[in-house]
Coordinates of C-alpha atoms in Angstrom, one line a residue:
Chain X
M1 CA 18.8 21.8 -24.3
R2 CA 19.7 19.2 -21.6
L3 CA 16.5 20.3 -19.8
V4 CA 14.4 19.5 -22.8
A5 CA 16.1 16.2 -23.4
G6 CA 15.6 15.3 -19.8
L7 CA 11.9 16.1 -19.9
G8 CA 11.6 14.3 -23.1
A9 CA 13.2 11.2 -21.6
R10 CA 10.7 11.4 -18.8
F11 CA 7.7 11.7 -21.1
A12 CA 9.0 8.7 -23.1
G13 CA 9.3 6.8 -19.8
L14 CA 5.7 7.7 -19.0
L15 CA 4.4 6.6 -22.4
F16 CA 6.1 3.3 -22.0
V17 CA 4.6 2.8 -18.5
F18 CA 1.2 3.9 -19.9
L19 CA 1.3 1.4 -22.7
G20 CA 2.6 -1.3 -20.3
V21 CA -0.1 -0.7 -17.7
T22 CA -2.9 -0.7 -20.3
L23 CA -1.5 -3.8 -21.9
A24 CA -1.2 -5.5 -18.5
I25 CA -4.8 -4.6 -17.7
Y26 CA -5.9 -5.6 -21.2
L27 CA -4.3 -9.0 -21.0
L28 CA -5.3 -9.6 -17.4
V29 CA -9.0 -8.6 -17.9
F30 CA -10.0 -9.0 -21.4
A31 CA -7.7 -11.5 -22.9
L32 CA -7.3 -14.1 -20.2
P33 CA -7.8 -17.7 -21.3
G34 CA -11.3 -18.8 -20.6
D35 CA -14.3 -16.5 -21.2
P36 CA -13.6 -13.0 -20.0
I37 CA -17.2 -11.9 -20.6
R38 CA -18.4 -14.7 -18.4
A39 CA -15.8 -13.8 -15.8
L40 CA -17.0 -10.2 -15.9
G41 CA -20.4 -11.4 -15.0
G42 CA -19.0 -12.6 -11.6
D43 CA -21.4 -14.9 -9.8
R44 CA -24.3 -14.4 -12.2
P45 CA -24.3 -16.5 -15.3
L46 CA -25.1 -14.5 -18.5
P47 CA -27.6 -15.6 -21.2
A48 CA -26.0 -16.6 -24.6
N49 CA -27.3 -13.7 -26.6
V50 CA -25.9 -11.2 -24.0
V51 CA -22.5 -12.9 -24.2
E52 CA -22.6 -12.6 -28.0
T53 CA -23.6 -8.9 -27.9
L54 CA -20.9 -8.2 -25.3
R55 CA -18.3 -10.1 -27.4
E56 CA -19.2 -7.8 -30.3
K57 CA -19.2 -4.7 -28.1
Y58 CA -15.8 -5.6 -26.6
N59 CA -14.4 -6.3 -30.0
L60 CA -13.4 -9.8 -28.9
N61 CA -13.8 -11.3 -32.4
A62 CA -10.9 -9.1 -33.8
P63 CA -7.2 -10.2 -33.6
L64 CA -5.6 -9.5 -30.2
W65 CA -3.3 -6.6 -31.3
K66 CA -6.2 -4.8 -32.9
Q67 CA -8.3 -5.3 -29.8
Y68 CA -5.6 -3.7 -27.7
M69 CA -5.1 -0.8 -30.2
D70 CA -8.8 0.0 -30.2
Y71 CA -8.8 -0.2 -26.4
V72 CA -5.9 2.2 -26.0
L73 CA -7.3 4.6 -28.6
G74 CA -10.6 4.5 -26.8
L75 CA -8.9 5.4 -23.6
F76 CA -7.3 8.5 -25.2
R77 CA -10.8 9.6 -26.3
G78 CA -12.0 9.2 -22.8
D79 CA -13.9 6.0 -23.6
F80 CA -13.7 3.7 -20.5
G81 CA -16.2 1.2 -21.8
L82 CA -19.9 0.4 -21.2
D83 CA -21.6 -1.0 -18.2
F84 CA -24.0 -4.0 -18.4
R85 CA -26.9 -1.7 -19.2
G86 CA -25.0 -0.2 -22.1
R87 CA -24.4 3.2 -20.4
S88 CA -21.0 4.7 -20.9
V89 CA -18.8 4.5 -17.9
S90 CA -17.2 7.9 -18.6
D91 CA -20.7 9.6 -18.6
Q92 CA -21.4 8.1 -15.2
M93 CA -18.1 9.3 -13.9
A94 CA -18.4 12.8 -15.3
A95 CA -21.0 14.0 -12.8
R96 CA -19.1 12.4 -9.9
W97 CA -15.6 13.8 -10.4
P98 CA -16.2 17.1 -8.5
V99 CA -17.1 15.2 -5.4
T100 CA -14.0 13.0 -5.5
I101 CA -11.7 15.9 -6.4
A102 CA -13.0 18.0 -3.6
L103 CA -12.6 15.1 -1.2
A104 CA -9.0 14.3 -2.4
L105 CA -7.9 18.0 -2.2
T106 CA -9.4 18.4 1.3
A107 CA -7.6 15.2 2.4
W108 CA -4.3 16.5 0.9
A109 CA -4.7 19.8 2.6
I110 CA -5.2 18.0 6.0
E111 CA -2.3 15.7 5.3
L112 CA 0.0 18.6 4.5
V113 CA -1.0 21.0 7.2
V114 CA -1.3 18.6 10.1
G115 CA 1.5 16.3 8.9
I116 CA 4.0 19.1 8.6
F117 CA 2.9 20.6 11.9
L118 CA 3.3 17.2 13.7
G119 CA 6.6 16.4 12.0
V120 CA 8.2 19.7 12.8
L121 CA 6.9 19.5 16.4
A122 CA 8.3 16.0 16.8
A123 CA 11.6 17.1 15.3
L124 CA 12.1 20.1 17.5
K125 CA 11.1 18.0 20.6
A126 CA 13.1 15.0 19.4
G127 CA 13.5 12.3 22.1
T128 CA 10.8 13.8 24.4
A129 CA 7.4 12.5 25.3
I130 CA 5.8 14.7 22.6
D131 CA 8.0 13.1 19.9
K132 CA 7.1 9.6 21.1
A133 CA 3.4 10.5 21.3
V134 CA 3.4 11.7 17.7
L135 CA 5.3 8.5 16.6
W136 CA 3.0 6.2 18.4
S137 CA -0.2 7.8 17.3
T138 CA 0.9 7.6 13.7
I139 CA 1.8 3.9 14.1
I140 CA -1.5 3.1 15.7
F141 CA -3.7 4.9 13.2
G142 CA -1.6 3.3 10.4
A143 CA -2.3 -0.2 11.7
V144 CA -6.1 0.0 11.3
P145 CA -7.8 -0.7 8.0
V146 CA -9.4 2.4 6.5
F147 CA -12.9 1.0 6.6
V148 CA -12.6 0.3 10.4
L149 CA -11.4 3.8 10.9
A150 CA -14.2 5.2 8.7
V151 CA -16.9 3.3 10.5
T152 CA -15.5 4.3 13.9
A153 CA -15.2 8.0 13.0
Q154 CA -18.8 7.8 11.7
L155 CA -20.0 6.4 15.0
V156 CA -18.0 8.5 17.4
L157 CA -17.6 11.9 15.7
G158 CA -20.7 11.7 13.6
A159 CA -23.5 9.8 15.4
R160 CA -22.4 10.2 19.1
L161 CA -20.7 13.6 19.3
K162 CA -22.7 15.0 16.3
L163 CA -19.7 17.1 15.2
F164 CA -20.2 16.2 11.6
P165 CA -22.9 14.8 9.4
V166 CA -22.9 11.0 9.4
A167 CA -23.2 10.5 5.6
G168 CA -24.2 12.2 2.3
I169 CA -23.2 15.6 1.0
E170 CA -26.3 17.6 1.9
A171 CA -24.4 19.8 4.3
G172 CA -22.1 21.0 1.4
W173 CA -18.3 21.4 1.2
P174 CA -16.7 21.9 4.5
M175 CA -19.0 20.0 6.8
S176 CA -19.9 16.9 4.7
Y177 CA -16.4 16.4 3.5
M178 CA -14.5 16.9 6.8
L179 CA -15.0 13.5 8.3
P180 CA -14.3 11.4 5.2
A181 CA -11.3 13.6 4.3
L182 CA -10.0 13.2 7.8
V183 CA -10.2 9.4 7.6
L184 CA -8.6 9.5 4.1
A185 CA -5.8 11.7 5.3
V186 CA -4.8 9.6 8.3
F187 CA -2.5 7.3 6.5
G188 CA -0.6 9.9 4.4
L189 CA -0.5 12.2 7.4
A190 CA 1.4 9.6 9.4
A191 CA 3.9 9.2 6.6
I192 CA 4.3 12.9 6.1
S193 CA 4.9 13.6 9.7
R194 CA 7.6 11.0 9.9
L195 CA 9.3 12.2 6.7
M196 CA 9.1 15.7 7.9
R197 CA 10.5 14.8 11.3
D198 CA 13.5 13.0 9.9
S199 CA 14.3 15.6 7.3
V200 CA 14.0 18.5 9.8
I201 CA 16.4 16.7 12.1
D202 CA 18.8 16.1 9.3
N203 CA 18.6 19.8 8.2
L204 CA 19.0 21.1 11.7
R205 CA 22.4 19.4 11.8
A206 CA 23.4 20.8 8.3
D207 CA 26.2 23.3 7.9
Y208 CA 24.0 26.1 6.6
V209 CA 22.1 26.0 9.9
R210 CA 25.4 26.4 11.8
T211 CA 26.3 29.3 9.5
A212 CA 22.9 30.9 10.1
R213 CA 23.3 30.6 13.8
V214 CA 26.8 32.1 13.7
K215 CA 25.4 34.9 11.6
G216 CA 23.1 35.5 14.6
L217 CA 19.8 34.7 13.0
S218 CA 16.9 34.0 15.4
R219 CA 15.9 30.4 16.0
Q220 CA 12.4 31.1 14.7
R221 CA 13.8 32.4 11.4
I222 CA 16.2 29.5 11.0
V223 CA 13.6 26.9 11.6
G224 CA 10.6 28.7 10.1
V225 CA 12.3 29.9 6.9
H226 CA 15.5 28.0 6.1
V227 CA 15.0 24.5 7.6
M228 CA 11.3 24.4 6.7
R229 CA 11.9 25.2 3.1
N230 CA 14.6 22.6 2.7
S231 CA 12.7 19.9 4.6
M232 CA 9.4 20.3 2.7
V233 CA 10.7 18.7 -0.5
P234 CA 10.3 15.0 0.6
A235 CA 6.9 15.8 2.1
V236 CA 5.5 17.5 -1.0
T237 CA 7.0 14.8 -3.2
Y238 CA 5.3 12.2 -1.0
L239 CA 1.9 13.8 -1.7
A240 CA 2.1 12.5 -5.3
T241 CA 3.2 9.0 -4.3
D242 CA 0.4 9.0 -1.8
L243 CA -2.2 9.7 -4.4
G244 CA -2.1 6.0 -5.3
S245 CA -3.2 4.9 -1.8
L246 CA -5.6 7.9 -1.6
L247 CA -7.4 6.8 -4.7
G248 CA -7.6 3.2 -3.3
S249 CA -8.9 4.3 0.0
T250 CA -11.4 6.8 -1.5
I251 CA -13.4 3.8 -2.8
V252 CA -13.9 2.6 0.7
V253 CA -14.4 6.0 2.3
E254 CA -16.9 7.3 -0.3
G255 CA -18.7 4.0 0.1
V256 CA -18.9 4.2 3.9
F257 CA -19.9 7.9 4.0
N258 CA -22.2 7.6 1.0
L259 CA -20.5 10.4 -1.0
P260 CA -21.6 10.4 -4.6
G261 CA -18.1 10.4 -6.1
V262 CA -16.2 8.2 -8.5
G263 CA -15.0 6.0 -5.6
S264 CA -18.6 5.1 -4.5
L265 CA -19.4 4.3 -8.2
L266 CA -16.7 1.7 -8.0
F267 CA -17.8 0.7 -4.5
D268 CA -21.3 0.1 -5.7
A269 CA -20.1 -1.6 -8.9
I270 CA -18.0 -4.1 -6.9
R271 CA -21.0 -4.9 -4.6
A272 CA -23.2 -5.4 -7.7
H273 CA -20.6 -7.5 -9.6
E274 CA -20.7 -4.9 -12.5
G275 CA -17.4 -6.2 -13.9
T276 CA -17.1 -3.7 -16.8
T277 CA -17.8 -0.7 -14.6
I278 CA -15.2 -1.9 -12.1
V279 CA -12.6 -2.2 -14.8
G280 CA -13.5 1.1 -16.5
V281 CA -13.4 3.2 -13.3
S282 CA -10.3 1.5 -12.0
V283 CA -8.5 2.2 -15.2
A284 CA -9.5 5.9 -15.1
L285 CA -8.2 6.2 -11.6
I286 CA -4.9 4.4 -12.5
L287 CA -4.4 6.7 -15.4
I288 CA -4.9 9.8 -13.2
F289 CA -2.3 8.3 -10.8
L290 CA 0.1 7.8 -13.7
I291 CA -0.3 11.3 -15.1
T292 CA 0.0 12.9 -11.7
S293 CA 3.2 11.0 -11.0
L294 CA 4.6 12.3 -14.3
V295 CA 3.7 15.9 -13.6
V296 CA 5.3 15.7 -10.2
D297 CA 8.4 14.0 -11.6
A298 CA 8.7 16.7 -14.2
L299 CA 8.2 19.4 -11.6
H300 CA 10.8 17.8 -9.4
Y301 CA 13.2 17.7 -12.3
L302 CA 12.6 21.4 -13.0
L303 CA 12.9 22.5 -9.4
D304 CA 15.8 20.4 -8.1
P305 CA 19.0 20.9 -10.1
R306 CA 20.7 18.1 -8.3
I307 CA 18.8 15.3 -10.1
R308 CA 19.4 16.7 -13.6
Chain A
M1 CA 24.6 12.0 0.8
T2 CA 24.9 8.2 0.3
Q3 CA 26.9 8.6 -2.9
L4 CA 29.5 10.7 -1.2
R5 CA 30.7 7.8 1.1
D6 CA 34.4 7.3 1.1
P7 CA 36.1 3.9 0.7
A8 CA 36.4 3.4 4.5
M9 CA 32.7 3.7 4.9
K10 CA 32.2 1.1 2.2
L11 CA 34.5 -1.2 4.1
L12 CA 32.3 -0.7 7.1
D13 CA 29.2 -1.4 5.1
S14 CA 30.5 -4.8 4.1
Q15 CA 31.1 -5.7 7.8
R16 CA 27.6 -4.7 8.9
R17 CA 26.8 -7.9 10.7
T18 CA 27.2 -6.5 14.2
P19 CA 24.1 -4.2 14.3
W20 CA 21.9 -7.3 14.3
R21 CA 23.3 -8.3 17.7
G22 CA 22.7 -4.8 19.0
A23 CA 19.1 -4.8 17.6
V24 CA 18.2 -8.1 19.2
R25 CA 18.8 -6.7 22.7
R26 CA 16.4 -3.7 22.3
V27 CA 12.9 -3.5 23.7
G28 CA 11.8 -2.4 20.2
F29 CA 12.9 -5.9 19.1
I30 CA 12.0 -8.1 22.0
A31 CA 8.4 -6.9 22.5
P32 CA 7.1 -7.1 18.9
A33 CA 9.0 -10.3 18.3
A34 CA 7.3 -11.9 21.3
V35 CA 3.9 -10.8 20.0
I36 CA 4.7 -12.2 16.6
V37 CA 5.9 -15.6 18.0
I38 CA 2.6 -15.9 20.0
L39 CA 0.6 -15.0 16.9
A40 CA 2.5 -17.6 14.9
L41 CA 1.8 -20.2 17.6
I42 CA -1.9 -19.3 17.5
A43 CA -1.9 -19.6 13.7
L44 CA -0.2 -23.1 13.9
F45 CA -2.3 -24.5 16.8
P46 CA -5.6 -22.6 16.7
S47 CA -7.7 -25.3 18.4
F48 CA -5.4 -25.3 21.4
F49 CA -5.8 -21.5 21.9
A50 CA -9.5 -21.4 20.9
S51 CA -10.5 -23.9 23.6
F52 CA -9.3 -21.7 26.5
F53 CA -12.8 -20.7 27.4
G54 CA -14.5 -24.0 26.6
N55 CA -16.1 -23.0 23.3
G56 CA -13.3 -23.6 20.8
D57 CA -15.3 -24.5 17.7
P58 CA -15.6 -21.5 15.4
R59 CA -18.2 -23.2 13.3
F60 CA -20.5 -24.1 16.2
C61 CA -23.2 -21.4 16.0
D62 CA -26.5 -20.8 17.8
L63 CA -28.7 -18.2 16.1
G64 CA -30.4 -17.8 19.5
S65 CA -27.5 -15.8 20.8
S66 CA -27.0 -13.8 17.6
A67 CA -24.9 -10.6 18.1
E68 CA -25.0 -11.0 21.9
G69 CA -22.2 -9.2 23.8
P70 CA -19.5 -10.9 25.9
T71 CA -20.6 -13.4 28.5
R72 CA -19.1 -16.2 30.6
G73 CA -17.3 -18.7 28.4
H74 CA -17.6 -16.3 25.4
P75 CA -15.2 -13.4 26.3
F76 CA -15.6 -11.7 22.9
G77 CA -19.4 -12.3 22.5
F78 CA -21.2 -13.7 19.5
D79 CA -21.4 -12.7 15.9
L80 CA -24.5 -12.3 13.8
Q81 CA -24.9 -16.0 13.2
G82 CA -24.4 -16.7 16.9
C83 CA -20.9 -18.1 16.5
D84 CA -18.2 -17.5 19.2
V85 CA -16.2 -14.4 18.2
Y86 CA -13.2 -15.4 20.3
A87 CA -12.9 -18.8 18.5
N88 CA -13.3 -17.1 15.1
V89 CA -10.7 -14.5 15.9
I90 CA -8.3 -17.2 16.9
F91 CA -9.0 -19.3 13.8
G92 CA -8.8 -16.2 11.6
T93 CA -5.2 -15.6 12.6
Q94 CA -4.1 -18.4 10.3
S95 CA -5.5 -17.1 7.1
S96 CA -4.7 -13.4 7.8
L97 CA -1.1 -14.2 8.7
G98 CA -1.1 -16.8 5.9
V99 CA -2.0 -14.2 3.2
G100 CA 0.6 -11.8 4.6
L101 CA 3.4 -14.3 4.7
L102 CA 2.6 -16.1 1.4
T103 CA 2.4 -12.7 -0.4
A104 CA 5.7 -11.6 1.1
V105 CA 7.4 -14.8 0.2
M106 CA 6.2 -14.8 -3.4
S107 CA 6.8 -11.1 -4.0
T108 CA 10.3 -11.2 -2.4
T109 CA 11.3 -14.3 -4.4
V110 CA 10.3 -12.6 -7.6
A111 CA 11.9 -9.3 -6.5
V112 CA 15.2 -10.9 -5.6
V113 CA 15.5 -12.8 -8.8
V114 CA 14.5 -9.8 -11.0
G115 CA 16.5 -7.3 -9.0
I116 CA 19.7 -9.4 -8.8
I117 CA 19.7 -10.2 -12.5
A118 CA 19.0 -6.6 -13.5
G119 CA 21.5 -5.2 -11.1
Y120 CA 24.3 -7.6 -11.9
R121 CA 23.9 -7.9 -15.6
G122 CA 23.2 -4.3 -16.4
G123 CA 22.8 -3.3 -20.1
V124 CA 19.8 -4.4 -22.1
V125 CA 18.6 -7.0 -19.5
D126 CA 18.6 -4.3 -16.8
W127 CA 16.7 -1.9 -19.1
V128 CA 14.0 -4.5 -19.9
L129 CA 13.6 -5.7 -16.3
S130 CA 13.6 -2.1 -15.0
R131 CA 10.9 -1.1 -17.4
L132 CA 8.8 -4.1 -16.4
T133 CA 9.2 -3.0 -12.8
D134 CA 8.1 0.5 -13.7
V135 CA 5.0 -0.8 -15.4
F136 CA 3.9 -2.7 -12.3
L137 CA 4.9 0.3 -10.1
G138 CA 2.4 2.3 -12.2
F139 CA -0.5 0.5 -10.6
P140 CA -1.8 1.9 -7.3
F141 CA -1.6 -1.2 -5.1
L142 CA -5.3 -1.5 -4.2
L143 CA -6.7 -0.5 -7.6
G144 CA -4.5 -3.0 -9.4
A145 CA -5.7 -5.8 -7.1
I146 CA -9.3 -4.7 -7.6
V147 CA -9.0 -5.0 -11.4
V148 CA -7.5 -8.5 -11.2
L149 CA -9.6 -9.9 -8.4
T150 CA -12.8 -8.8 -10.2
T151 CA -11.9 -11.1 -13.1
I152 CA -10.7 -14.2 -11.3
G153 CA -13.3 -16.8 -10.3
S154 CA -12.4 -18.3 -6.9
R155 CA -10.8 -16.2 -4.3
T156 CA -8.8 -18.4 -1.9
I157 CA -5.9 -17.6 0.3
V158 CA -3.5 -18.7 -2.5
S159 CA -5.2 -16.8 -5.3
V160 CA -5.6 -13.6 -3.2
S161 CA -2.0 -13.8 -2.2
L162 CA -0.9 -14.2 -5.8
V163 CA -2.8 -11.1 -6.8
L164 CA -1.4 -9.1 -4.0
A165 CA 2.1 -10.3 -4.7
L166 CA 1.7 -9.3 -8.4
F167 CA 1.5 -5.7 -7.2
S168 CA 3.9 -5.7 -4.3
W169 CA 7.1 -7.1 -5.9
P170 CA 8.3 -4.1 -7.9
L171 CA 9.3 -1.8 -5.0
Q172 CA 11.4 -4.6 -3.5
A173 CA 12.9 -5.5 -6.9
R174 CA 14.0 -1.9 -7.4
L175 CA 15.6 -2.0 -3.9
M176 CA 17.3 -5.3 -4.7
R177 CA 18.7 -3.9 -8.0
T178 CA 20.2 -0.9 -6.2
S179 CA 21.8 -2.9 -3.5
T180 CA 23.1 -5.5 -6.0
R181 CA 24.7 -2.7 -7.9
T182 CA 26.4 -1.4 -4.8
V183 CA 27.8 -4.9 -3.9
R184 CA 28.8 -5.6 -7.5
G185 CA 31.6 -3.1 -7.3
A186 CA 33.1 -4.5 -4.2
D187 CA 36.6 -6.0 -4.3
F188 CA 35.6 -9.5 -3.3
V189 CA 33.2 -9.7 -6.2
R190 CA 35.8 -8.5 -8.6
A191 CA 38.3 -11.0 -7.2
A192 CA 35.7 -13.8 -7.6
I193 CA 35.1 -12.7 -11.3
T194 CA 38.9 -12.7 -11.9
M195 CA 39.3 -16.2 -10.3
G196 CA 36.6 -17.4 -12.8
V197 CA 33.9 -18.3 -10.3
P198 CA 30.8 -19.2 -12.3
T199 CA 28.2 -16.3 -12.4
Y200 CA 25.6 -18.4 -10.7
R201 CA 27.9 -19.0 -7.8
I202 CA 28.9 -15.3 -7.6
L203 CA 25.2 -14.3 -7.4
V204 CA 24.2 -16.9 -4.8
R205 CA 27.3 -16.9 -2.6
Y206 CA 28.7 -13.4 -2.9
I207 CA 26.0 -11.0 -4.0
L208 CA 22.9 -12.4 -2.4
P209 CA 24.0 -12.5 1.2
N210 CA 25.4 -9.0 1.0
A211 CA 22.6 -7.3 -0.8
I212 CA 19.4 -8.9 0.5
T213 CA 19.2 -7.4 4.0
P214 CA 17.4 -4.1 3.1
V215 CA 15.0 -6.1 0.9
L216 CA 14.1 -8.5 3.7
V217 CA 13.4 -5.6 6.1
I218 CA 11.0 -4.1 3.6
A219 CA 9.5 -7.5 2.9
A220 CA 8.8 -7.9 6.7
I221 CA 7.1 -4.6 6.9
S222 CA 5.1 -5.3 3.7
V223 CA 3.4 -8.3 5.6
G224 CA 1.6 -5.7 7.6
S225 CA 0.3 -3.7 4.7
V226 CA -0.7 -6.8 2.8
I227 CA -2.8 -7.9 5.8
I228 CA -4.5 -4.5 5.8
A229 CA -5.0 -4.6 2.1
E230 CA -6.6 -8.1 2.3
S231 CA -9.1 -6.9 4.9
S232 CA -10.0 -3.8 2.8
L233 CA -10.5 -6.0 -0.3
T234 CA -12.6 -8.3 1.7
Y235 CA -14.7 -5.4 3.0
L236 CA -15.2 -4.3 -0.6
G237 CA -16.4 -7.9 -1.4
I238 CA -13.5 -9.1 -3.5
G239 CA -11.1 -10.5 -0.9
L240 CA -11.4 -13.9 0.8
E241 CA -14.8 -15.6 0.7
P242 CA -16.9 -17.0 3.6
P243 CA -15.9 -20.7 4.1
T244 CA -12.5 -19.2 5.0
I245 CA -12.3 -17.7 8.5
S246 CA -10.3 -14.4 8.4
W247 CA -10.0 -11.2 10.3
G248 CA -10.9 -9.3 7.2
L249 CA -14.2 -11.2 6.9
Q250 CA -15.0 -10.6 10.6
L251 CA -14.3 -6.9 10.3
A252 CA -16.3 -6.6 7.1
N253 CA -19.3 -8.3 8.8
G254 CA -18.8 -6.5 12.0
S255 CA -18.6 -3.0 10.4
A256 CA -22.2 -3.4 9.1
H257 CA -23.5 -3.8 12.7
F258 CA -21.0 -1.6 14.4
I259 CA -23.5 0.8 16.0
R260 CA -25.6 -1.9 17.8
S261 CA -22.9 -4.5 18.5
P262 CA -19.4 -3.0 18.5
H263 CA -17.8 -6.1 20.0
M264 CA -18.1 -7.9 16.6
L265 CA -15.7 -5.3 15.1
V266 CA -13.6 -4.3 18.1
F267 CA -12.0 -7.7 19.0
P268 CA -10.9 -8.7 15.5
A269 CA -9.7 -5.1 15.0
L270 CA -7.6 -5.3 18.2
F271 CA -5.9 -8.5 17.0
L272 CA -5.3 -7.1 13.6
A273 CA -3.9 -3.8 14.9
T274 CA -1.7 -5.5 17.4
T275 CA -0.2 -7.7 14.6
I276 CA 0.4 -4.7 12.3
I277 CA 1.9 -2.6 15.1
S278 CA 4.3 -5.4 16.1
I279 CA 5.4 -5.8 12.5
I280 CA 5.9 -2.1 11.9
V281 CA 7.9 -1.6 15.2
L282 CA 10.0 -4.7 14.5
G283 CA 10.7 -3.5 10.9
D284 CA 11.6 0.0 12.2
T285 CA 14.0 -1.4 14.8
L286 CA 15.8 -3.5 12.2
R287 CA 15.9 -0.7 9.7
S288 CA 17.4 1.8 12.1
A289 CA 19.8 -0.8 13.4
L290 CA 21.0 -1.4 9.9
D291 CA 21.2 2.2 8.9
P292 CA 24.0 4.1 10.6
R293 CA 22.5 7.5 9.6
R294 CA 19.3 6.8 11.7
Q295 CA 21.0 6.0 14.9
R296 CA 20.2 8.9 17.1

């Protein structure tokens, strides 16, 4: 019973955050003082009849609460608005999701595998040159903006060394996605390796490790089975938190590598000052982030009896 | 682990002034602090530093030397418009650090006020402020900023900082709330309440000095991520705009011509990376100095 109540409270929390986030977006974008439609036009002034049509399309002549209600109900139906040419933003996103999902999953896999490997390595060699090298490389890569990293990777690994295609997805899943996924993974990878290092070090000092050692278990078994399992929780939880920055960076990375995903739709929309597309795609990405955090939160709650 | 601390540990916590002294003597403090002081001087007196090589005017441009590499008097070469890259990088320090600091000051101020009130008051006030914090935590940082920056007209240092602050305060507010709640239970606070010290005075004189340290450390580190975020937003075309000189703008322009003239990207990137690395290392040193668990 308490389990159900706990999960229910978490869902109620998410619903609240969902309504809050959509209301904040709604107020910031569509209901700001001044003319939101004109602001959506960016640098280009819009003709009067276009403004009137858009006002009608965006329901701006209705009372504020009704506008917001319609907006949220639309979101539930997968309606993220129309672009300036009247095409549905969701339709444009539909064909692009597979690319973005493949990219994000590849990046996650790289983060997890490489991050955990580096973290465990650093922890087992704590205080040595290897530990310091891992720490410094994560700091240095984390200090460079993602687009600089992307352009550099494109030039060095793509154009000069010809290890991977420079742009596009003609080469299919592993090859075309490797370079962008690598760039995308760098930031989370750094965080995961540090989290992993600290939690492995903590766990190595825990009582159960001493017990295991006294029992005569081999070092491989202690580290590989017991310590690893207990240290992975923060790293895996971090993956969900990291989705936020992953979705943000994917805009830049897909843009640079010319991958036809949702991120590059946003990238192109920003360059073309397509205000309504920008807001529609961003809101879709924000909602994905919200829903993922809820699922992870619920999983965490189910798996870890301590936080119940 | 933290909730299992015994009273003796709590007493130790309240006397945690000494680690500051220990931290100040470490290389991990001195080196990054020195870099940051130099950068601050560059930001305050850009013309002095820019004139080292005789071509200190970032707006003096000669299209004839467009995108040329480093030469005598122009150690970092020229950008696409033929302006001196060195002078531009020096003058860009001000706006990049400016956005970082301004954002940190604004978001920390909001976070401290919200966090201290929520943590001290508890009850309904806490519930409302915490839910407000949750809502803004629901935005992925960059995406939230994109949505808002698309809709505002002029993007200056102040307006970009405001938008970035809008999405960076909640994490710090949560931290402030937690540390306020820890301090609230301390004996000296209870004593002050019993003596009838006004709430405002309790908050400012007793709670604030004892609860703010972890928030300040996170705020310092956030300066780095804000500078990176600004440059990414500028690259996307919704950060700072051309009359302003910033590293983000130089990186955005440089990345388009990276293959033929890498110097346009490399030099501003070096400055930016050095800044961020100094901030991260400094933050880490302070954090581990203040956290007894991490001293190993």
